[in-house]
PDB file of C-alpha atoms in Angstrom:
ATOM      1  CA  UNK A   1      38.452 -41.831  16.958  1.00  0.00           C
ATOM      2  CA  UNK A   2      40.007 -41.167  13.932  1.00  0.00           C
ATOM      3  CA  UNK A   3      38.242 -39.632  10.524  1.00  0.00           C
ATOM      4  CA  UNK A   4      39.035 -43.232   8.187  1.00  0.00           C
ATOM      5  CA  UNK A   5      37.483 -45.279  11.762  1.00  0.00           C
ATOM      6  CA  UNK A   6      34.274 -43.234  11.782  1.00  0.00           C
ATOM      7  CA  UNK A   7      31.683 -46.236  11.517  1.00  0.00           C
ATOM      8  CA  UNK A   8      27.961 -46.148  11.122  1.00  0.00           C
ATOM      9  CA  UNK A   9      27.364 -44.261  14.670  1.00  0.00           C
ATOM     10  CA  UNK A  10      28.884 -41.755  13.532  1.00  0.00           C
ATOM     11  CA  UNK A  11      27.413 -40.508  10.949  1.00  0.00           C
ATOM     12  CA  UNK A  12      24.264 -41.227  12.152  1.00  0.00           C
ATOM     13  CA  UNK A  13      25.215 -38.784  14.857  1.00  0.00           C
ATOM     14  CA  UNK A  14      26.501 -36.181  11.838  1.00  0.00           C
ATOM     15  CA  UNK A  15      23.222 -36.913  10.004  1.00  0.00           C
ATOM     16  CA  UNK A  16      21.594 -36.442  13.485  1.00  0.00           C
ATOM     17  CA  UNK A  17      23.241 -32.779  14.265  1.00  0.00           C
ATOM     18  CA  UNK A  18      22.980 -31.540  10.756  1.00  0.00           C
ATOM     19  CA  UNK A  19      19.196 -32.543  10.677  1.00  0.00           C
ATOM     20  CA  UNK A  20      18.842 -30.369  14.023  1.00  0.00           C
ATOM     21  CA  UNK A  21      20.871 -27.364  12.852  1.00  0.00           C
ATOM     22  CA  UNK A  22      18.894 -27.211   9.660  1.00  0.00           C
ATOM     23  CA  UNK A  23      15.655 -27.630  11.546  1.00  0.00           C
ATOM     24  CA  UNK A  24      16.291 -24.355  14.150  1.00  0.00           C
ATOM     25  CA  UNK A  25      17.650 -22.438  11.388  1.00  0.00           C
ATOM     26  CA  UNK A  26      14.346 -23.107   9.499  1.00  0.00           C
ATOM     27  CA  UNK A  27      12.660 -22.080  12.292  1.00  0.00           C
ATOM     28  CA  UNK A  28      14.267 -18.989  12.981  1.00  0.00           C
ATOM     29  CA  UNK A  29      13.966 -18.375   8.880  1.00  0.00           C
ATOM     30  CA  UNK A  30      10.036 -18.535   9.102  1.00  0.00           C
ATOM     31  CA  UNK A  31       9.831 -16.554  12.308  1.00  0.00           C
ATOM     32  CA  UNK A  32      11.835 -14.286  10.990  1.00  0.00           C
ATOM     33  CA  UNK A  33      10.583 -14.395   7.082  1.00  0.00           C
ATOM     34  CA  UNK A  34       6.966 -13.679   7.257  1.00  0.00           C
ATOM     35  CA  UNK A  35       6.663 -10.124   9.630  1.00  0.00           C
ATOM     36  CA  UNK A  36       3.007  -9.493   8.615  1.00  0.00           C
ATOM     37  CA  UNK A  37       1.987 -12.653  10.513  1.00  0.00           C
ATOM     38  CA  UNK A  38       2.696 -10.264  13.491  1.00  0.00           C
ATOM     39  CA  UNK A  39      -0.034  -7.720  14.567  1.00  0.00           C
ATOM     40  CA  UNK A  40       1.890  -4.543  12.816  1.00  0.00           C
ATOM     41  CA  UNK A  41       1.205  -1.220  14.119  1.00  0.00           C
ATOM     42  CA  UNK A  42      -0.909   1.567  12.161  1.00  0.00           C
ATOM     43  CA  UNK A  43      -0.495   5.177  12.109  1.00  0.00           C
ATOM     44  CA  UNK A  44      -3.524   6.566  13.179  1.00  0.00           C
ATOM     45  CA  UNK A  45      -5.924   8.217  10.802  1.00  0.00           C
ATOM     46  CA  UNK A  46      -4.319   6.143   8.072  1.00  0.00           C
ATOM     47  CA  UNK A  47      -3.855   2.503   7.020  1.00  0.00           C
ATOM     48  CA  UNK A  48      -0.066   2.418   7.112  1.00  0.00           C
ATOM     49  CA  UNK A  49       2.146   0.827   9.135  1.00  0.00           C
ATOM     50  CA  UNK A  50       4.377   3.061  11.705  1.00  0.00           C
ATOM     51  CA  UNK A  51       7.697   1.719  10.146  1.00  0.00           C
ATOM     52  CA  UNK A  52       6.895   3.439   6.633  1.00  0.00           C
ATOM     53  CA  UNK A  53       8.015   6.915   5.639  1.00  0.00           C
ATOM     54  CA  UNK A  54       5.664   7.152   2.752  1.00  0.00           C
ATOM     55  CA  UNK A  55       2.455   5.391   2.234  1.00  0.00           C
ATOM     56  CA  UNK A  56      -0.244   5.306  -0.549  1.00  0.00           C
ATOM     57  CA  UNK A  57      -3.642   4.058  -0.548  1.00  0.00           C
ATOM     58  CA  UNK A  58      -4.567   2.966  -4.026  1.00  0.00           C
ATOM     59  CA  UNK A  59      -8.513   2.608  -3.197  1.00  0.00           C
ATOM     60  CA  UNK A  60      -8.851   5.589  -1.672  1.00  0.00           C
ATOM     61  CA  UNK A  61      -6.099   7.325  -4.179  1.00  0.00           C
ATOM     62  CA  UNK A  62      -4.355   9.038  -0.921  1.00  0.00           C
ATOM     63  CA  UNK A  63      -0.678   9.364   0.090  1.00  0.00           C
ATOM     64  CA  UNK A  64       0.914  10.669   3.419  1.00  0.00           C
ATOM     65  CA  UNK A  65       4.639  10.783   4.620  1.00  0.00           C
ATOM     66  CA  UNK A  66       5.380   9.416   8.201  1.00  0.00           C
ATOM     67  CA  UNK A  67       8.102  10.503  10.493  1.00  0.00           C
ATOM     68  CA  UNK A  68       8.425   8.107  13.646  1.00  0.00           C
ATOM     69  CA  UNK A  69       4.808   7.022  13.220  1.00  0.00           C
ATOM     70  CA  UNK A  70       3.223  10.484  12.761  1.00  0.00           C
ATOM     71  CA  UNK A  71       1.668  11.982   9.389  1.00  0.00           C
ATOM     72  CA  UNK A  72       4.240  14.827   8.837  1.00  0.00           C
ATOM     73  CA  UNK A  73       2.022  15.456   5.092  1.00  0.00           C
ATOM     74  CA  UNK A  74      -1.278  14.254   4.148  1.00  0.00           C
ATOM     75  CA  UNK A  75      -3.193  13.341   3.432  1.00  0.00           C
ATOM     76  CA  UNK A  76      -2.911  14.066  -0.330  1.00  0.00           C
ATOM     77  CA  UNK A  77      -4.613  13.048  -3.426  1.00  0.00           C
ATOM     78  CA  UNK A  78      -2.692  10.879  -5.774  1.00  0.00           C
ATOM     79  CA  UNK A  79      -2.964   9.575  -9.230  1.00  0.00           C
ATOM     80  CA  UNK A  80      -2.124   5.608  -9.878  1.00  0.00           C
ATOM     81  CA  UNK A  81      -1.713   2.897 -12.351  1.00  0.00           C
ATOM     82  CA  UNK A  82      -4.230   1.998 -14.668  1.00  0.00           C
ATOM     83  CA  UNK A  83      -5.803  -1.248 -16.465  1.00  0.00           C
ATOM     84  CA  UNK A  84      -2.621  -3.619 -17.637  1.00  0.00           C
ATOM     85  CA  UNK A  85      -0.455  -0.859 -15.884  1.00  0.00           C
ATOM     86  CA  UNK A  86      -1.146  -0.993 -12.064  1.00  0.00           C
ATOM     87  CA  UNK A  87       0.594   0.452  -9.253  1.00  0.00           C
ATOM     88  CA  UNK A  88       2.042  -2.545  -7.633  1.00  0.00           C
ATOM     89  CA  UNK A  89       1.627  -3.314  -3.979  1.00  0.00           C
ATOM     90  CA  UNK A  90       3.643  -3.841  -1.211  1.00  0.00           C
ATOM     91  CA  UNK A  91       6.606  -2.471   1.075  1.00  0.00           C
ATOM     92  CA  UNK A  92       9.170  -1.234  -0.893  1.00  0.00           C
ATOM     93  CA  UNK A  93      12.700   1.294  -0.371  1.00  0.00           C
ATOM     94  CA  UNK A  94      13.232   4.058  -2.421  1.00  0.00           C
ATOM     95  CA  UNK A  95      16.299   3.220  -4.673  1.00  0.00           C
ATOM     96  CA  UNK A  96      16.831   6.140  -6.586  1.00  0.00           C
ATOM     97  CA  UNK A  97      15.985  10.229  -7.194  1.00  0.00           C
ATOM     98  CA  UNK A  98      16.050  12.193  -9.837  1.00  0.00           C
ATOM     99  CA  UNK A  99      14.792  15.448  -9.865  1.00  0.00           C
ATOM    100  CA  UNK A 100      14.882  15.778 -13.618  1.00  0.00           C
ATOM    101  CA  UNK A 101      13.786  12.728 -14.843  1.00  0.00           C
ATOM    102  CA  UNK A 102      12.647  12.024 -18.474  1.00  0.00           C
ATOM    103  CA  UNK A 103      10.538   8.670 -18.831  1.00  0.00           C
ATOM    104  CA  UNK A 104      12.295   7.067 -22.288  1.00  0.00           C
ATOM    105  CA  UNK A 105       9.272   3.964 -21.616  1.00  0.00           C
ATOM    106  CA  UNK A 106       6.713   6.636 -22.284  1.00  0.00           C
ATOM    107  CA  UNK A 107       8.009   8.974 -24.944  1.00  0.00           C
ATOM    108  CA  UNK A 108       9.817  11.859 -23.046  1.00  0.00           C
ATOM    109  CA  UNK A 109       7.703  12.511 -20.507  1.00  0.00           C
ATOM    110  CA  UNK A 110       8.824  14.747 -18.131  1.00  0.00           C
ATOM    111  CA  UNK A 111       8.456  13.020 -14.574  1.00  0.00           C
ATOM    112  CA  UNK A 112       9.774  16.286 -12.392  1.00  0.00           C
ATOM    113  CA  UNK A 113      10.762  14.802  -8.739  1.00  0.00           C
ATOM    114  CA  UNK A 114      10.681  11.287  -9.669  1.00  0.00           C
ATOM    115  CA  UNK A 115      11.281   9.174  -6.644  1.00  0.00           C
ATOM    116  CA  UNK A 116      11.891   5.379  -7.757  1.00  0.00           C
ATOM    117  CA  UNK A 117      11.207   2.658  -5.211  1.00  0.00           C
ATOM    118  CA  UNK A 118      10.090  -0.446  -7.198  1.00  0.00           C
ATOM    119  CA  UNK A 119      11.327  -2.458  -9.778  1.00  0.00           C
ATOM    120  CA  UNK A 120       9.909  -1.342 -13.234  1.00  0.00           C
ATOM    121  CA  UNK A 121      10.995   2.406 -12.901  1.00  0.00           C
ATOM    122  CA  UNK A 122       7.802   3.117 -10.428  1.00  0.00           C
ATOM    123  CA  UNK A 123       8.369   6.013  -8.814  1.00  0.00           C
ATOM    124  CA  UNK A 124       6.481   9.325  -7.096  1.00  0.00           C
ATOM    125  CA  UNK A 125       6.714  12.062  -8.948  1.00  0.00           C
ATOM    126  CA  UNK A 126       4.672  15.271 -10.128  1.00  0.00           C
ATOM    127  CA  UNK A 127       1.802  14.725 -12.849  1.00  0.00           C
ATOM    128  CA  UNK A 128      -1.614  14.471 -13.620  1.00  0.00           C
ATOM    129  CA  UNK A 129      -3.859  13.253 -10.726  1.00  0.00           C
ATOM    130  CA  UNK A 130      -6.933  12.443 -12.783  1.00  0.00           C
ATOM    131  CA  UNK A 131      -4.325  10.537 -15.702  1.00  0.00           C
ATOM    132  CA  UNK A 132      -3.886   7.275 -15.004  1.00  0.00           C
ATOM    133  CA  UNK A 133      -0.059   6.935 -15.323  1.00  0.00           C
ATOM    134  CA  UNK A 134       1.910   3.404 -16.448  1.00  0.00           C
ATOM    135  CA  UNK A 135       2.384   2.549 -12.940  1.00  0.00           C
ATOM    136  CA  UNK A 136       3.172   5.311 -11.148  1.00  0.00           C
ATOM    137  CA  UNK A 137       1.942   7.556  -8.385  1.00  0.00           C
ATOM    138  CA  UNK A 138       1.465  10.869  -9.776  1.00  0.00           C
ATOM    139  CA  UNK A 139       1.723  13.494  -7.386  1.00  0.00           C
ATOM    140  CA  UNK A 140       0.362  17.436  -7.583  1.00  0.00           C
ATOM    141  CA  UNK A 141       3.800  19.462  -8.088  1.00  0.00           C
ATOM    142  CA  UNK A 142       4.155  20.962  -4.792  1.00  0.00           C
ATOM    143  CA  UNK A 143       3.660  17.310  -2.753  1.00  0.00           C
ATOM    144  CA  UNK A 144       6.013  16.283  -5.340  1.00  0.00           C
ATOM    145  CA  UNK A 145       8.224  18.585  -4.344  1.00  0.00           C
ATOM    146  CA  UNK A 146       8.025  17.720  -0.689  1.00  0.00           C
ATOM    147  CA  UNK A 147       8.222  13.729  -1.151  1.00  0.00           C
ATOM    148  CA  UNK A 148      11.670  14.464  -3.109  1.00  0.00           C
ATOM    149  CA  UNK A 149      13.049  16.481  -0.230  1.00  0.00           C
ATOM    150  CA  UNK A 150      12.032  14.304   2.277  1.00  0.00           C
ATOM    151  CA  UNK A 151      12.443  10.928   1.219  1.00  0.00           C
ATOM    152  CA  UNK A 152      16.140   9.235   1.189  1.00  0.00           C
ATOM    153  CA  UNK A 153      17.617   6.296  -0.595  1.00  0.00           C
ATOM    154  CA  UNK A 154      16.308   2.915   1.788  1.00  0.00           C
ATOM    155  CA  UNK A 155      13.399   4.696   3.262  1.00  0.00           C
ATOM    156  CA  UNK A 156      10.470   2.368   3.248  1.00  0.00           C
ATOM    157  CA  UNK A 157       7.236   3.037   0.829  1.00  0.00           C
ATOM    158  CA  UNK A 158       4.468   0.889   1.176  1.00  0.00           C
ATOM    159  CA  UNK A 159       1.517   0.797  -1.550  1.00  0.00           C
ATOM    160  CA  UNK A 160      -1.672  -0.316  -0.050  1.00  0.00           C
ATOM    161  CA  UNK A 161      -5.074  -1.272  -1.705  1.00  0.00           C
ATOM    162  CA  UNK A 162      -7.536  -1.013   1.048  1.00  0.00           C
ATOM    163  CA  UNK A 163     -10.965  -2.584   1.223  1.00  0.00           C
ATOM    164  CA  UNK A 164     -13.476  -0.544   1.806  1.00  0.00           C
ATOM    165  CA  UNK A 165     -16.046  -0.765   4.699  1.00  0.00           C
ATOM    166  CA  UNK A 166     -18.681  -3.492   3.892  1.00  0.00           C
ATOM    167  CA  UNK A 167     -22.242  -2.177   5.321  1.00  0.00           C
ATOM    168  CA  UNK A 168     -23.462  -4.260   8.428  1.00  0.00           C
ATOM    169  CA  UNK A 169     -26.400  -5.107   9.686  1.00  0.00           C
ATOM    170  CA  UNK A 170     -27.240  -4.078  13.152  1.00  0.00           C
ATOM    171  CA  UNK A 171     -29.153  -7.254  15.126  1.00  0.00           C
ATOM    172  CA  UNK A 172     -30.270  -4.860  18.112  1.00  0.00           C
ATOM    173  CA  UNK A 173     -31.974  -2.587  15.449  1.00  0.00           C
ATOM    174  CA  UNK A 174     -35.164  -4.069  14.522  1.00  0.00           C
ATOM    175  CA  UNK A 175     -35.851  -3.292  10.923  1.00  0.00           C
ATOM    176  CA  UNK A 176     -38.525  -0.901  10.319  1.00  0.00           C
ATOM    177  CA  UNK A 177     -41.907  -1.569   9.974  1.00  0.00           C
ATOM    178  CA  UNK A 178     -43.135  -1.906   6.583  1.00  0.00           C
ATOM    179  CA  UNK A 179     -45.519   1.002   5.356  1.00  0.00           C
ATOM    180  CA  UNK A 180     -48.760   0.917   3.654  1.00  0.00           C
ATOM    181  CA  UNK A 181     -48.707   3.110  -0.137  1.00  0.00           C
ATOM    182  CA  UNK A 182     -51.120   6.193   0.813  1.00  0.00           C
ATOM    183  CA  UNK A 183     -53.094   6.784  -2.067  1.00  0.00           C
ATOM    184  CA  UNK A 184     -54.904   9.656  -3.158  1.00  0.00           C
ATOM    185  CA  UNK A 185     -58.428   9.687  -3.091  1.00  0.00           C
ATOM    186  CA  UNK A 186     -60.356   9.148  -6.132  1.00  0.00           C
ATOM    187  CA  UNK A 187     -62.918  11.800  -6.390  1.00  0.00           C
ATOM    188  CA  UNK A 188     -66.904  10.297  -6.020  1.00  0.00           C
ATOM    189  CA  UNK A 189     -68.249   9.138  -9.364  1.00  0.00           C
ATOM    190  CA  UNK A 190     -71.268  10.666 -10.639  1.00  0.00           C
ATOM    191  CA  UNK A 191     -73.645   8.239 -12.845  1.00  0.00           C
TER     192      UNK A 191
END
């Protein structure tokens, strides 16, 4: 049937088919969209997931790089964000390394193995670990060092703040019992 003959039927059956298309790529989009949904893998001793190649704990203030799910460094102290300035969370790529780099946001500040991986200049790089820095993760020189030479452009960081361990009961553990004070004895009273 001609294009100009195309009655009603027809484009109910175009409205039909589109409607269907749109409705398995939708599907595919939110399968596809949200991967956390799926159980991920952990690297053991550590809260990060196998597929990162660096990973930072903000609560515990830890870092370790990964090669094929095993700790290859770490872990190692780190110093993060502070009030206003956090360390932002997430899974992020390193974009960019300098090995030089001078921070103009703060001043001049030398940031010596600066390895960039979110938006807003965050990066790794060598500093003060007890400082809190603008958003960064400060790193002691010689890990510094080692995160520059072993991180490339599109590996993937991710910044975690873990929750720490809430203290539990045990039901099978009877409380115990309550004690009585023991006080000394007065000494006898003479009248």
């Amino acid at each position: 049937m001609p294009a100009q003959d195309a009655g009603p039927g027809r484009a109910a059956v175009t409205v039909a088919v589109f409607a269907a298309c749109a409705a398995t790529a939708l599907v595919g989009l939110v399968a596809t969209a949200s991967p956390a949904a799926a159980a991920t893998a952990t690297v053991a001793g550590t809260p990060c997931p196998t597929t990162a190649k660096a990973c930072v704990d903000l609560t515990t203030q830890r870092a370790w790089l990964i090669s094929n799910g095993v700790v290859t460094r770490g872990p190692v102290g780190v110093g993060s964000g502070g009030p206003g300035e956090e360390t932002p969370t997430g899974t992020f790529h390193v974009l960019v390394k300098d090995q030089n780099h001078v921070s103009a946001e703060q001043g001049g500040t030398p940031m010596p193995y600066s390895v960039f991986f979110a938006p807003g200049g965050v990066a790794f790089h060598g500093g003060n670990l007890r400082k809190a820095s603008a958003g960064c993760v400060h790193l002691a020189d010689a890990d510094a060092i080692t995160f520059f030479n072993t991180l490339k452009i599109g590996d993937e960081v991710d910044v975690l703040a873990t929750t720490p361990p809430t203290p539990t009961t045990q039901p099978d553990k009877p409380a115990p019992p309550a004690r009585k004070p023991v006080l000394p004895k007065a000494p006898p009273l003479h009248l």
